[in-house]
Coordinates of N, CA and C in Angstrom, one line a residue:
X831 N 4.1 12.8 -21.9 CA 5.1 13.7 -21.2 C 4.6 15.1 -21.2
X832 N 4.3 16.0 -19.7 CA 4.1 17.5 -19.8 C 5.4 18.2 -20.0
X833 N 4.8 19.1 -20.5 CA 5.7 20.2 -21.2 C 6.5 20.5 -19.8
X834 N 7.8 21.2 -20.2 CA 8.7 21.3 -18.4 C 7.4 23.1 -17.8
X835 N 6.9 24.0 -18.4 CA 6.1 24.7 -17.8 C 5.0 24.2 -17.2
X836 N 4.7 23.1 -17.8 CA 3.3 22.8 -16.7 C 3.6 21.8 -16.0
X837 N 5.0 21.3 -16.1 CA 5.4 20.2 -14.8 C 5.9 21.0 -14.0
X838 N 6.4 22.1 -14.3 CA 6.6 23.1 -13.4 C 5.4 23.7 -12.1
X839 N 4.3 23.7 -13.1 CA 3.0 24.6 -12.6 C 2.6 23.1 -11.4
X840 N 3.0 21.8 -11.7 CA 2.6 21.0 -11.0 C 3.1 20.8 -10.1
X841 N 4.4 21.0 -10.3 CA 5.3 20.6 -8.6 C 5.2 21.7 -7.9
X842 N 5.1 22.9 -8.3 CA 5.5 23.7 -7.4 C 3.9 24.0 -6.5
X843 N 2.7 23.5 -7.3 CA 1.7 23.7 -6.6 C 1.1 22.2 -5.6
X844 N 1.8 21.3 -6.2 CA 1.2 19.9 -5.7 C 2.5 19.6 -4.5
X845 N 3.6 20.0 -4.7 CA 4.7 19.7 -3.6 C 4.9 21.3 -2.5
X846 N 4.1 22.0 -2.6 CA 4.1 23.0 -2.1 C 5.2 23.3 -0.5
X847 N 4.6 22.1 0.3 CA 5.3 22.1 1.6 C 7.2 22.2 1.5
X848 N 6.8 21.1 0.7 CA 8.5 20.9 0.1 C 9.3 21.7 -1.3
X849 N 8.5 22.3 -1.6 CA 8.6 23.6 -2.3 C 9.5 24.1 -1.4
X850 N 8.7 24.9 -0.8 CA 8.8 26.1 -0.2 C 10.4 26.5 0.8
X851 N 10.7 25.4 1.3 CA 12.2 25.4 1.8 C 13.5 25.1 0.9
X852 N 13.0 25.1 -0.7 CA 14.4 25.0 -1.6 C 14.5 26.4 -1.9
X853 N 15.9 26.3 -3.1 CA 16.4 27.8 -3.5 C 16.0 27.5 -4.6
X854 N 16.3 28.5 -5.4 CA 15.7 28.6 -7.3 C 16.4 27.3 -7.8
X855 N 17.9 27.0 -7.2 CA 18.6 25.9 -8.3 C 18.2 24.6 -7.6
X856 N 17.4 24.6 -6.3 CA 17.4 22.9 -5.8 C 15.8 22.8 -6.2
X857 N 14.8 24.3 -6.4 CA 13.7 23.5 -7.3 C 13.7 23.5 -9.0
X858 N 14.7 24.0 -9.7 CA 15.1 23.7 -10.6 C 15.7 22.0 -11.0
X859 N 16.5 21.3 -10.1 CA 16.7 20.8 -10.1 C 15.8 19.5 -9.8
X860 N 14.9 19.6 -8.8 CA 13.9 19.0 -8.5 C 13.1 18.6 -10.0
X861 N 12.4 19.9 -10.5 CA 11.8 19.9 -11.9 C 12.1 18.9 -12.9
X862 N 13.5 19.0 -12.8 CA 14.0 18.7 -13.9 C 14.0 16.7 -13.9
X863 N 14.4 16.7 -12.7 CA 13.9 15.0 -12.4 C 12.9 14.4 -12.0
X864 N 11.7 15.1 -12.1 CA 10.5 14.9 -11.6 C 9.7 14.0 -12.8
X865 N 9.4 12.5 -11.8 CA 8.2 12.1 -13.4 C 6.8 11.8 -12.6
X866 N 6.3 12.1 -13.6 CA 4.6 12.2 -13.0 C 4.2 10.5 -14.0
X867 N 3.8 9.7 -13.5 CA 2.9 8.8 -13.5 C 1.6 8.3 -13.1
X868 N 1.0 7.6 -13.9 CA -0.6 7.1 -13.4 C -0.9 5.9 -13.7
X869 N -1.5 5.6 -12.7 CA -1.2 4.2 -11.8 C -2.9 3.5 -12.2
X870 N -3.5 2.4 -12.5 CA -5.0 2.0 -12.2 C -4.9 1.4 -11.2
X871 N -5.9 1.6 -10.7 CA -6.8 0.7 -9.4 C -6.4 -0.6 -8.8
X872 N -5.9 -0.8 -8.4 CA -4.8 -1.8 -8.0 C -3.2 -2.4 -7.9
X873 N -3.2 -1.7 -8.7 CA -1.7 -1.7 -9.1 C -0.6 -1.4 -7.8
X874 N 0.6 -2.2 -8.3 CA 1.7 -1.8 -7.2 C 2.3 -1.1 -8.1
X875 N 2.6 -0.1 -6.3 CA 3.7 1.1 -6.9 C 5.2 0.4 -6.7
X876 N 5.4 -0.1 -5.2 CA 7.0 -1.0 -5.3 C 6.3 -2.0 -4.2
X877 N 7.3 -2.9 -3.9 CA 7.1 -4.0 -3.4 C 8.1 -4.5 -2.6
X878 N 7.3 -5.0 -1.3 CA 8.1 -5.9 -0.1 C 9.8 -6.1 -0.6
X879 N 10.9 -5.7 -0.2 CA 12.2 -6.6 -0.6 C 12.7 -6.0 -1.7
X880 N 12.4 -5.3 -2.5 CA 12.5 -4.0 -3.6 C 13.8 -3.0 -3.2
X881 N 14.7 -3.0 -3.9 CA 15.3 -1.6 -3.7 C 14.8 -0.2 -3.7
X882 N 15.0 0.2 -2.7 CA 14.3 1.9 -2.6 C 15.3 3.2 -3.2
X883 N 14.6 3.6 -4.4 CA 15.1 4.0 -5.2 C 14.5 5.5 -5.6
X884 N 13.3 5.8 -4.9 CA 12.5 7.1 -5.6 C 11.6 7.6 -4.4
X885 N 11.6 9.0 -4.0 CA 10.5 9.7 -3.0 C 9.2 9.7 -4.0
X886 N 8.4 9.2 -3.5 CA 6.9 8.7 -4.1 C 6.3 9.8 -3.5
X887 N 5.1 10.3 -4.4 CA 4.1 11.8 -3.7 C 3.3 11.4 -4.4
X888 N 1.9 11.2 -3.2 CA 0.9 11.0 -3.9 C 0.0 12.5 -4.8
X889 N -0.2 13.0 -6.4 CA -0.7 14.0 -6.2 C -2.4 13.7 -6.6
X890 N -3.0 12.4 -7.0 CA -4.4 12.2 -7.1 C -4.8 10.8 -6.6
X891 N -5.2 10.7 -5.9 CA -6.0 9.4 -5.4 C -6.0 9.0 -4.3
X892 N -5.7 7.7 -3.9 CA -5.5 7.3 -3.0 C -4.7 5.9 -2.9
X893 N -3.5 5.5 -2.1 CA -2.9 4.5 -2.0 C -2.6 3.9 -0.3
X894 N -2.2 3.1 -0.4 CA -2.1 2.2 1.2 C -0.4 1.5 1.0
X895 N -0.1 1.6 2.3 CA 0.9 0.8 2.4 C 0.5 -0.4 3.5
X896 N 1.0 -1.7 3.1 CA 0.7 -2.5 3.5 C 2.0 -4.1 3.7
X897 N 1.7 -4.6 4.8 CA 2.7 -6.0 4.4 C 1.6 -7.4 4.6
X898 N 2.6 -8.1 4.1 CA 1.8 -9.2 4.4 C 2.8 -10.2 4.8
X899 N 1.7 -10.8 6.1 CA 1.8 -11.5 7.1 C 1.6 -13.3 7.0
X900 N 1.1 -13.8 8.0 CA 1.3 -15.3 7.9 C 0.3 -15.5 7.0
X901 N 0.2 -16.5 5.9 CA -0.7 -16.9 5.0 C -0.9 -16.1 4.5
X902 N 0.0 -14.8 3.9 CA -0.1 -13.4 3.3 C -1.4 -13.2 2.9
X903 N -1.9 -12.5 4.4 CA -2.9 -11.8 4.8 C -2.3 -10.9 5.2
X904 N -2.7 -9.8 4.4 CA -2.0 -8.3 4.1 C -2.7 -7.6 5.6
X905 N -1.5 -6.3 6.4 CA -2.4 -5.7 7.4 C -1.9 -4.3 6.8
X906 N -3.2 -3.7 6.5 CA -2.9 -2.1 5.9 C -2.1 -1.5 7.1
X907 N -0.7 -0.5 6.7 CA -0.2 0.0 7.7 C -0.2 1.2 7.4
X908 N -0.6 1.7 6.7 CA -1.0 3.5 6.2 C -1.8 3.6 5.2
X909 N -2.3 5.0 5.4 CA -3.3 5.3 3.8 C -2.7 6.8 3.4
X910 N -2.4 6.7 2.4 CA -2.3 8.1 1.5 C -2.8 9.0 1.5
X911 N -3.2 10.5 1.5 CA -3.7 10.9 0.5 C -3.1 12.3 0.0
X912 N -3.7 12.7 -1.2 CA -2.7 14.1 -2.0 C -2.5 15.2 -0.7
X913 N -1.8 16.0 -0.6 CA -0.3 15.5 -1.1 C 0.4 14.9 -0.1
X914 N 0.8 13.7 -0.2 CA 1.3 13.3 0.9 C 2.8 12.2 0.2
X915 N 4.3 12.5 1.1 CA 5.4 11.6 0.5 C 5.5 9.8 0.7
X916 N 6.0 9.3 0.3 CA 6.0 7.6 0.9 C 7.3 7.4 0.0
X917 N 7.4 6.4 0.3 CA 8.5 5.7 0.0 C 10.1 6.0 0.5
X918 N 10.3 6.5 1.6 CA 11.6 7.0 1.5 C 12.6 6.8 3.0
X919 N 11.7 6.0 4.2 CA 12.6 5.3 5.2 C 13.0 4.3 5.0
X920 N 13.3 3.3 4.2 CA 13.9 2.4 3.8 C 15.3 2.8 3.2
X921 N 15.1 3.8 2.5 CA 16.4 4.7 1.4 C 17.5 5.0 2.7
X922 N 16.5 5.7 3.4 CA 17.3 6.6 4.7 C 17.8 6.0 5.6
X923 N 17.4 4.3 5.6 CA 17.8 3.5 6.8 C 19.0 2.6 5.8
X924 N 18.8 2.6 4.8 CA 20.1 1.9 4.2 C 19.4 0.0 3.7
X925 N 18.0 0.1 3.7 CA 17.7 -1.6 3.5 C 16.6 -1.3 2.5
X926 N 16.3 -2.8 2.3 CA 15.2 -2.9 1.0 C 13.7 -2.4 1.6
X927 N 12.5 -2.1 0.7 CA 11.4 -2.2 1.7 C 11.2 -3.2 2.3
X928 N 10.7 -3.0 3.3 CA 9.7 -3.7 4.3 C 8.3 -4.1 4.5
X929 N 7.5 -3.0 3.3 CA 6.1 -3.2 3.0 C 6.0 -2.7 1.4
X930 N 4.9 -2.6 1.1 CA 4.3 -2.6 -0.3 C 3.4 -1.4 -0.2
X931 N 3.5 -0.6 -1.3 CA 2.5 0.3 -1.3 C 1.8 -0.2 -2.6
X932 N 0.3 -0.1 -2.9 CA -0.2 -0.4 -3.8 C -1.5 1.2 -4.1
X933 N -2.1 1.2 -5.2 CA -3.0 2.2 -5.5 C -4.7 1.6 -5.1
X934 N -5.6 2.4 -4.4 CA -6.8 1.9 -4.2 C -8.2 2.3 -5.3
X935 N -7.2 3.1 -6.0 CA -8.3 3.4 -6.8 C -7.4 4.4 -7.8
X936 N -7.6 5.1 -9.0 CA -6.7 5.0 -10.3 C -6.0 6.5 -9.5
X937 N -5.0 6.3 -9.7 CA -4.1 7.6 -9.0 C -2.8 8.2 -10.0
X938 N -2.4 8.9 -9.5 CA -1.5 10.2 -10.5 C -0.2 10.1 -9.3
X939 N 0.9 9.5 -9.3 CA 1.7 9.9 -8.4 C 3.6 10.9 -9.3
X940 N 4.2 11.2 -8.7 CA 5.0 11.9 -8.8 C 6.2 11.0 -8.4
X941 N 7.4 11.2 -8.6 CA 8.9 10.8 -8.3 C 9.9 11.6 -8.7
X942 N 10.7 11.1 -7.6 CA 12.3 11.8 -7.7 C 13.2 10.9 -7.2
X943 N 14.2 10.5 -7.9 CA 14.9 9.6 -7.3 C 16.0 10.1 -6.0
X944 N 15.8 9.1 -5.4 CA 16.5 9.8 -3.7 C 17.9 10.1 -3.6
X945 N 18.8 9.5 -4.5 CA 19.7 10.0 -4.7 C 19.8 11.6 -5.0
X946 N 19.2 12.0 -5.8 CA 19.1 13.6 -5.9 C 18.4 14.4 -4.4
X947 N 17.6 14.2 -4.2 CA 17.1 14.3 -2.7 C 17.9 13.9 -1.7
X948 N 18.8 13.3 -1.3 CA 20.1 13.3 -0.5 C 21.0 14.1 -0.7
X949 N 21.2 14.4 -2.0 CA 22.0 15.4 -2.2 C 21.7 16.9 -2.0
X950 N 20.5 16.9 -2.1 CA 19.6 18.3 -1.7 C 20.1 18.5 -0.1
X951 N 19.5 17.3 0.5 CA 19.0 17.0 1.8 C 20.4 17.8 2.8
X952 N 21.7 17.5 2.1 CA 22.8 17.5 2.6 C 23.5 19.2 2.3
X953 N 22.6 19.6 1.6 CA 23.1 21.5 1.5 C 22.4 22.0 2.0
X954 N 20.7 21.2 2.1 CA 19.7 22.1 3.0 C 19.2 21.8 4.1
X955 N 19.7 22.3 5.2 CA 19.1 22.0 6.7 C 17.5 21.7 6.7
X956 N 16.9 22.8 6.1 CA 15.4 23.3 6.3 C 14.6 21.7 5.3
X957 N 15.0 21.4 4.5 CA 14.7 20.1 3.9 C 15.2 18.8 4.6
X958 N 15.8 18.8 5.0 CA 16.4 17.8 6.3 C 15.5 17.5 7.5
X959 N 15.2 18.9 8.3 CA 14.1 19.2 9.2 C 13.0 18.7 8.7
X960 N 12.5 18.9 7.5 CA 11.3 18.4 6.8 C 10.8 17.3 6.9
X961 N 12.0 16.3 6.6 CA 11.9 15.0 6.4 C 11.9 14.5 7.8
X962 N 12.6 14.9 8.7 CA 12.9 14.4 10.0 C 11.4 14.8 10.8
X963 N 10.6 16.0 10.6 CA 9.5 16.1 11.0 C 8.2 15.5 10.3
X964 N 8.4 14.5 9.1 CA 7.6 13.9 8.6 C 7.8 12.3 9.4
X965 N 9.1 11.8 9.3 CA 9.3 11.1 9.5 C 8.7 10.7 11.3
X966 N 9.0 11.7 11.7 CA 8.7 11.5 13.5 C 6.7 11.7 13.5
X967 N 6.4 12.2 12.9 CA 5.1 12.1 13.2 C 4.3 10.6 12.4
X968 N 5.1 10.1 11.4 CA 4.4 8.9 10.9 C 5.1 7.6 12.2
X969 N 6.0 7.9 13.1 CA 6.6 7.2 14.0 C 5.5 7.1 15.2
X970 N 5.3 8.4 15.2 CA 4.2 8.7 16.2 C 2.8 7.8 16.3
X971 N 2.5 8.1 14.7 CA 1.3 7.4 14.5 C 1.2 6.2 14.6
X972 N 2.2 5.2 14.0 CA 2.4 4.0 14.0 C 2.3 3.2 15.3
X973 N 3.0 4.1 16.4 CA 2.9 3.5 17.5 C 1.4 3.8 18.4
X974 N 0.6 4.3 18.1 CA -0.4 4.7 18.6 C -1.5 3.1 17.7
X975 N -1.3 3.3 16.7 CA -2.0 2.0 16.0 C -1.9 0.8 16.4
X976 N -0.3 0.5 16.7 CA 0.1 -0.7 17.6 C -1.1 -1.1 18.8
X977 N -0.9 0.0 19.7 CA -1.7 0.0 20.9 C -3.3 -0.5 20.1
X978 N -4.2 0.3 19.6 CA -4.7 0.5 19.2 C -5.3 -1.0 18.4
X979 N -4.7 -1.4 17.9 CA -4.9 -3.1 17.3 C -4.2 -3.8 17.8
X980 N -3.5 -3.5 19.0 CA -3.6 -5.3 19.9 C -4.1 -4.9 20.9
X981 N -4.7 -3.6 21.5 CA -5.6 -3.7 23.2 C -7.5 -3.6 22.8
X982 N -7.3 -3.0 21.5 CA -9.3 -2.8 21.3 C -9.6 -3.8 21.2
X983 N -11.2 -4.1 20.9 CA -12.0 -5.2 20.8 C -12.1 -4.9 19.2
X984 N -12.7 -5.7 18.8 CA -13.1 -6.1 17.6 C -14.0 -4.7 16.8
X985 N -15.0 -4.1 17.4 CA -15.9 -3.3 17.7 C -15.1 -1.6 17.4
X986 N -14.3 -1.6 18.3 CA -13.5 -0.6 18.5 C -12.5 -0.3 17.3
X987 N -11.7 -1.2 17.0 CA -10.9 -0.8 15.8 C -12.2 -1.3 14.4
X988 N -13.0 -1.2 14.2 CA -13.7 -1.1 13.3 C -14.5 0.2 13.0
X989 N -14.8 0.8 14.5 CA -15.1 2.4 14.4 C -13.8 3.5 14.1
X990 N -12.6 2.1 14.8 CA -11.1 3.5 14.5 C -11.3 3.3 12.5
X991 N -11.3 2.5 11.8 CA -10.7 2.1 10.6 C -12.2 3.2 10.0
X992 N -13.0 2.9 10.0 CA -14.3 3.9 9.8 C -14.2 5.5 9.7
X993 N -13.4 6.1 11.4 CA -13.0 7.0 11.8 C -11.9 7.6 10.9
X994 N -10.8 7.3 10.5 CA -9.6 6.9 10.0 C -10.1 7.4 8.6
X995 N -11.0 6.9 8.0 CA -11.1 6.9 6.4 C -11.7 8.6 6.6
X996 N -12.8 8.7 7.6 CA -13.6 10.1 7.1 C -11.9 11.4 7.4
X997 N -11.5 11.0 8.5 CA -10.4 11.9 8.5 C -9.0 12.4 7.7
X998 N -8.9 10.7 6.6 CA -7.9 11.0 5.4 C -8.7 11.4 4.0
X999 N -9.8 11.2 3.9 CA -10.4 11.1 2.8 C -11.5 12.4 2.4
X1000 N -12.6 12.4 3.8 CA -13.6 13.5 3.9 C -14.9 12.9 3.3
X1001 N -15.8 13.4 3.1 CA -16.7 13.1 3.2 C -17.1 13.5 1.6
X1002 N -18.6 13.1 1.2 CA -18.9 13.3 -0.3 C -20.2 14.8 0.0
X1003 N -20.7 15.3 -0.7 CA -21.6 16.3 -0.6 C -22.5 16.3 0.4
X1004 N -23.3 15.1 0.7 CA -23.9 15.3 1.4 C -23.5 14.9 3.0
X1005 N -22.5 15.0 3.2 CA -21.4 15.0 4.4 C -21.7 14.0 5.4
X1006 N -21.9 13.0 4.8 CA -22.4 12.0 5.9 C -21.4 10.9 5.1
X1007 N -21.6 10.5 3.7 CA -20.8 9.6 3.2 C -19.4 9.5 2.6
X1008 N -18.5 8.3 3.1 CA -16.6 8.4 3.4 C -16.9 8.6 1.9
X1009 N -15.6 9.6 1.4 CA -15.3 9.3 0.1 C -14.2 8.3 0.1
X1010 N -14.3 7.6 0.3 CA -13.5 6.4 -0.2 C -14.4 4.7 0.0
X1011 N -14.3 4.0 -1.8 CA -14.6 3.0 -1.7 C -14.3 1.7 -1.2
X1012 N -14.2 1.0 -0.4 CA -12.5 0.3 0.2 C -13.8 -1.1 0.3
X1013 N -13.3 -2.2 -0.4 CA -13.0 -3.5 -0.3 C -13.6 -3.9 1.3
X1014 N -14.1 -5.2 1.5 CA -14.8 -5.4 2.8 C -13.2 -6.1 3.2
X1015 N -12.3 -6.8 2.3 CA -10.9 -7.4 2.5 C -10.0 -6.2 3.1
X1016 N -10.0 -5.2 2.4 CA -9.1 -4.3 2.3 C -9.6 -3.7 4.0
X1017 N -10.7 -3.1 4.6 CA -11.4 -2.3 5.7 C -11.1 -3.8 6.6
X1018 N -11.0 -5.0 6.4 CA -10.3 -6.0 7.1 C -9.1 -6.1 7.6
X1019 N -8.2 -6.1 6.7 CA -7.3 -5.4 6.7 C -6.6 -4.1 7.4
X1020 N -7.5 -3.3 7.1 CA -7.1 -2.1 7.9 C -7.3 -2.0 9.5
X1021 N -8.0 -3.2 9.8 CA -8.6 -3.0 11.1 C -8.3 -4.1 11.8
X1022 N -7.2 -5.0 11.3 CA -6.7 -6.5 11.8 C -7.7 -7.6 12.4
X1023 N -8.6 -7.9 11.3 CA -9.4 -8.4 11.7 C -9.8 -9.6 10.5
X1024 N -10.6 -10.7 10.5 CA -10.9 -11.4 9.3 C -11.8 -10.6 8.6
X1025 N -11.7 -11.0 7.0 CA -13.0 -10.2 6.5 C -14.7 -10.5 6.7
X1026 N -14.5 -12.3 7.6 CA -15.9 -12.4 8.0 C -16.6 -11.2 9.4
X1027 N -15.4 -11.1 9.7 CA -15.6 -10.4 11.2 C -16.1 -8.8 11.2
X1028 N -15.4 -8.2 10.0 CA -15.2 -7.0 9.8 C -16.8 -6.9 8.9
X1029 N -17.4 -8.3 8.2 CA -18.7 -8.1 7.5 C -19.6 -8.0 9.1
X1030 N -19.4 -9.2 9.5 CA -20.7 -9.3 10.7 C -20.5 -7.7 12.0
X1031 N -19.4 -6.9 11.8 CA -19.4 -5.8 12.8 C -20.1 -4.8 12.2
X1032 N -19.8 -4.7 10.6 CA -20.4 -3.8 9.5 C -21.7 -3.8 9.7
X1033 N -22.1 -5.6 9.8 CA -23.6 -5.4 9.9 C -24.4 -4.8 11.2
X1034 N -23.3 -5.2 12.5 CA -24.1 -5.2 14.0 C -24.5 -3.3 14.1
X1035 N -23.1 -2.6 13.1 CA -23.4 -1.1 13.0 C -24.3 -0.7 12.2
X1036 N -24.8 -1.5 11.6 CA -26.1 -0.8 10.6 C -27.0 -1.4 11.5
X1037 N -27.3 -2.7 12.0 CA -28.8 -2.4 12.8 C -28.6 -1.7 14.1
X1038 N -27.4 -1.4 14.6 CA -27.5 0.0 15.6 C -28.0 1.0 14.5
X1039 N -28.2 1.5 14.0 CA -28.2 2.5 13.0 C -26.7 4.0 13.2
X1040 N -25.8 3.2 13.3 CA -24.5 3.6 13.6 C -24.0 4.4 11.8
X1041 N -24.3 3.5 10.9 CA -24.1 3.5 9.7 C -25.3 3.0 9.0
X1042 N -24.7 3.4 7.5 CA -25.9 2.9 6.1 C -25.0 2.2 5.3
X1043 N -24.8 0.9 4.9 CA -23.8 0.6 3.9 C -24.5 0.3 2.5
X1044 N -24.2 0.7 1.2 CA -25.0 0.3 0.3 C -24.2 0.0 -0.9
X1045 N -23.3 -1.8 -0.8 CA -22.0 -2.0 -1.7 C -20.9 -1.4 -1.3
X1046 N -20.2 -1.1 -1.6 CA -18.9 0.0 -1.2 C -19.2 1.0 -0.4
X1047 N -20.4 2.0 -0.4 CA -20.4 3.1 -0.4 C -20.7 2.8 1.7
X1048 N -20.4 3.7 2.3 CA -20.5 3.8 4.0 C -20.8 5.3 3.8
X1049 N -22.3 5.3 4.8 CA -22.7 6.6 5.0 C -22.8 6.5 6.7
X1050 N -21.7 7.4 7.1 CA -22.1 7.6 8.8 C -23.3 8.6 9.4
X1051 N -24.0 7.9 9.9 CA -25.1 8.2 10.8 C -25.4 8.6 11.8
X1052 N -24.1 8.4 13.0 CA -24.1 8.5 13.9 C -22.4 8.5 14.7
X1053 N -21.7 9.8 13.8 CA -20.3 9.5 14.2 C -19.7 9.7 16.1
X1054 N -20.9 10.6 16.6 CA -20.6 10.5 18.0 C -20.3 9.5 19.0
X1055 N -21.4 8.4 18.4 CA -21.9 6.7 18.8 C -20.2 6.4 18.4
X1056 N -19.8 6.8 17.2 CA -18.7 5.7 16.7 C -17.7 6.1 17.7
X1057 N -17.4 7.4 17.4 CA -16.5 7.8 18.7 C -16.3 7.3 19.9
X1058 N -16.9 7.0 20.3 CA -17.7 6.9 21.8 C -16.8 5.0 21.7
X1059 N -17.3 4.6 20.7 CA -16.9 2.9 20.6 C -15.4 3.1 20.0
X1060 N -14.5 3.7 19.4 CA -13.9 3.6 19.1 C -12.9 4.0 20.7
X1061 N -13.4 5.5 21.3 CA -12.5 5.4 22.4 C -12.4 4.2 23.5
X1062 N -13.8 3.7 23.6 CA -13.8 3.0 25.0 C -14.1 1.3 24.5
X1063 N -13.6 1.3 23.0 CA -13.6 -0.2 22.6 C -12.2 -0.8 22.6

């Protein structure tokens, strides 16, 4: 358990966005119900049909929300990363979840139960606006993905899912390689595809020399090329 000064030093620097539109007593209050948890490498945070019960913030790692489908074969429907909220349109819609968020690698997440956050929500316009402008741009997104994995080819949403990671994640030092390690199931997944399908496209981009794959690790080579296949695939 951190001391309430350095859980202090944490929210107010890791929740910053949402910081910044409370008063002294709604981030007092915040503080005071805030629990910091850490999560290993696969683990579920909540699950499909689950009562929704807590605003989740990722503040280290990375996590996916995902459901699963016929012969639960999971299709990733988001990716995380610090600092970013989840868990909380289910609360606001009044039903159980819908999908599952799980962790992709060992993560440090944050909670507040939404009942306190409703009650915030409902003194503060500016925290209201927040959520309604979080909520509309992940609306936005989603529907763009739709498109996106039922009109591309095979090819195409493999360069989006590729694309996708360097833009949530970033790159490692020598700026070519995703930081993020992801499962050939999981990058399957993310890109609605089988995991044979998603190996043999993996491969057709390394003898383009599109990419370098070596185990987990994807080094892009040629992100213009990917572009290029991602828009007109």
């Amino acid at each position: 358990m951190l001391k309430k000064s350095t859980l202090e030093q944490v929210v107010s620097k890791d929740l910053s966005d949402l910081w910044n539109v409370l008063s002294p007593e709604e981030k007092r209050i915040i503080t005071d119900n805030f629990t910091i948890s850490h999560y290993k490498k696969g683990q579920i945070i909540y699950a499909e049909h689950e009562d929704p019960e807590n605003l989740w913030c990722l503040l280290r790692g990375k996590v996916k929300m995902y459901k699963s489908g016929i012969g639960d074969r999971e299709q990733i429907l988001r990716l995380y990363r610090p600092v970013q909220y989840f868990g909380y349109r289910a609360y606001f819609a009044g039903e159980k979840y819908v999908s599952s968020c799980a962790v992709l690698e060992a993560s440090t997440i944050g909670s507040i139960p939404m009942e306190i956050v409703e009650k915030i929500i409902r003194q503060n316009n500016d925290l209201a606006m927040f959520f309604i402008h979080e909520l509309s741009r992940n609306l936005g997104g989603s529907d763009t993905k739709i498109v996106n994995l039922t009109q591309k080819h095979i090819r195409g949403r493999l360069a989006d899912a590729l694309l996708l990671l360097e833009d949530n994640y970033g790159l490692e030092d020598d700026e070519a390689t995703l930081k993020i390690y992801m499962s050939r199931e999981d990058l399957a997944n993310l890109s609605n595809m089988t995991t044979s399908n998603a190996i043999r496209t993996l491969t057709a981009f390394v003898a383009e020399k599109l990419i370098l794959v070596d185990g987990r690790r994807i080094k892009i080579l040629n992100e213009t090329q990917l572009r290029k296949i991602s828009k007109f695939g």
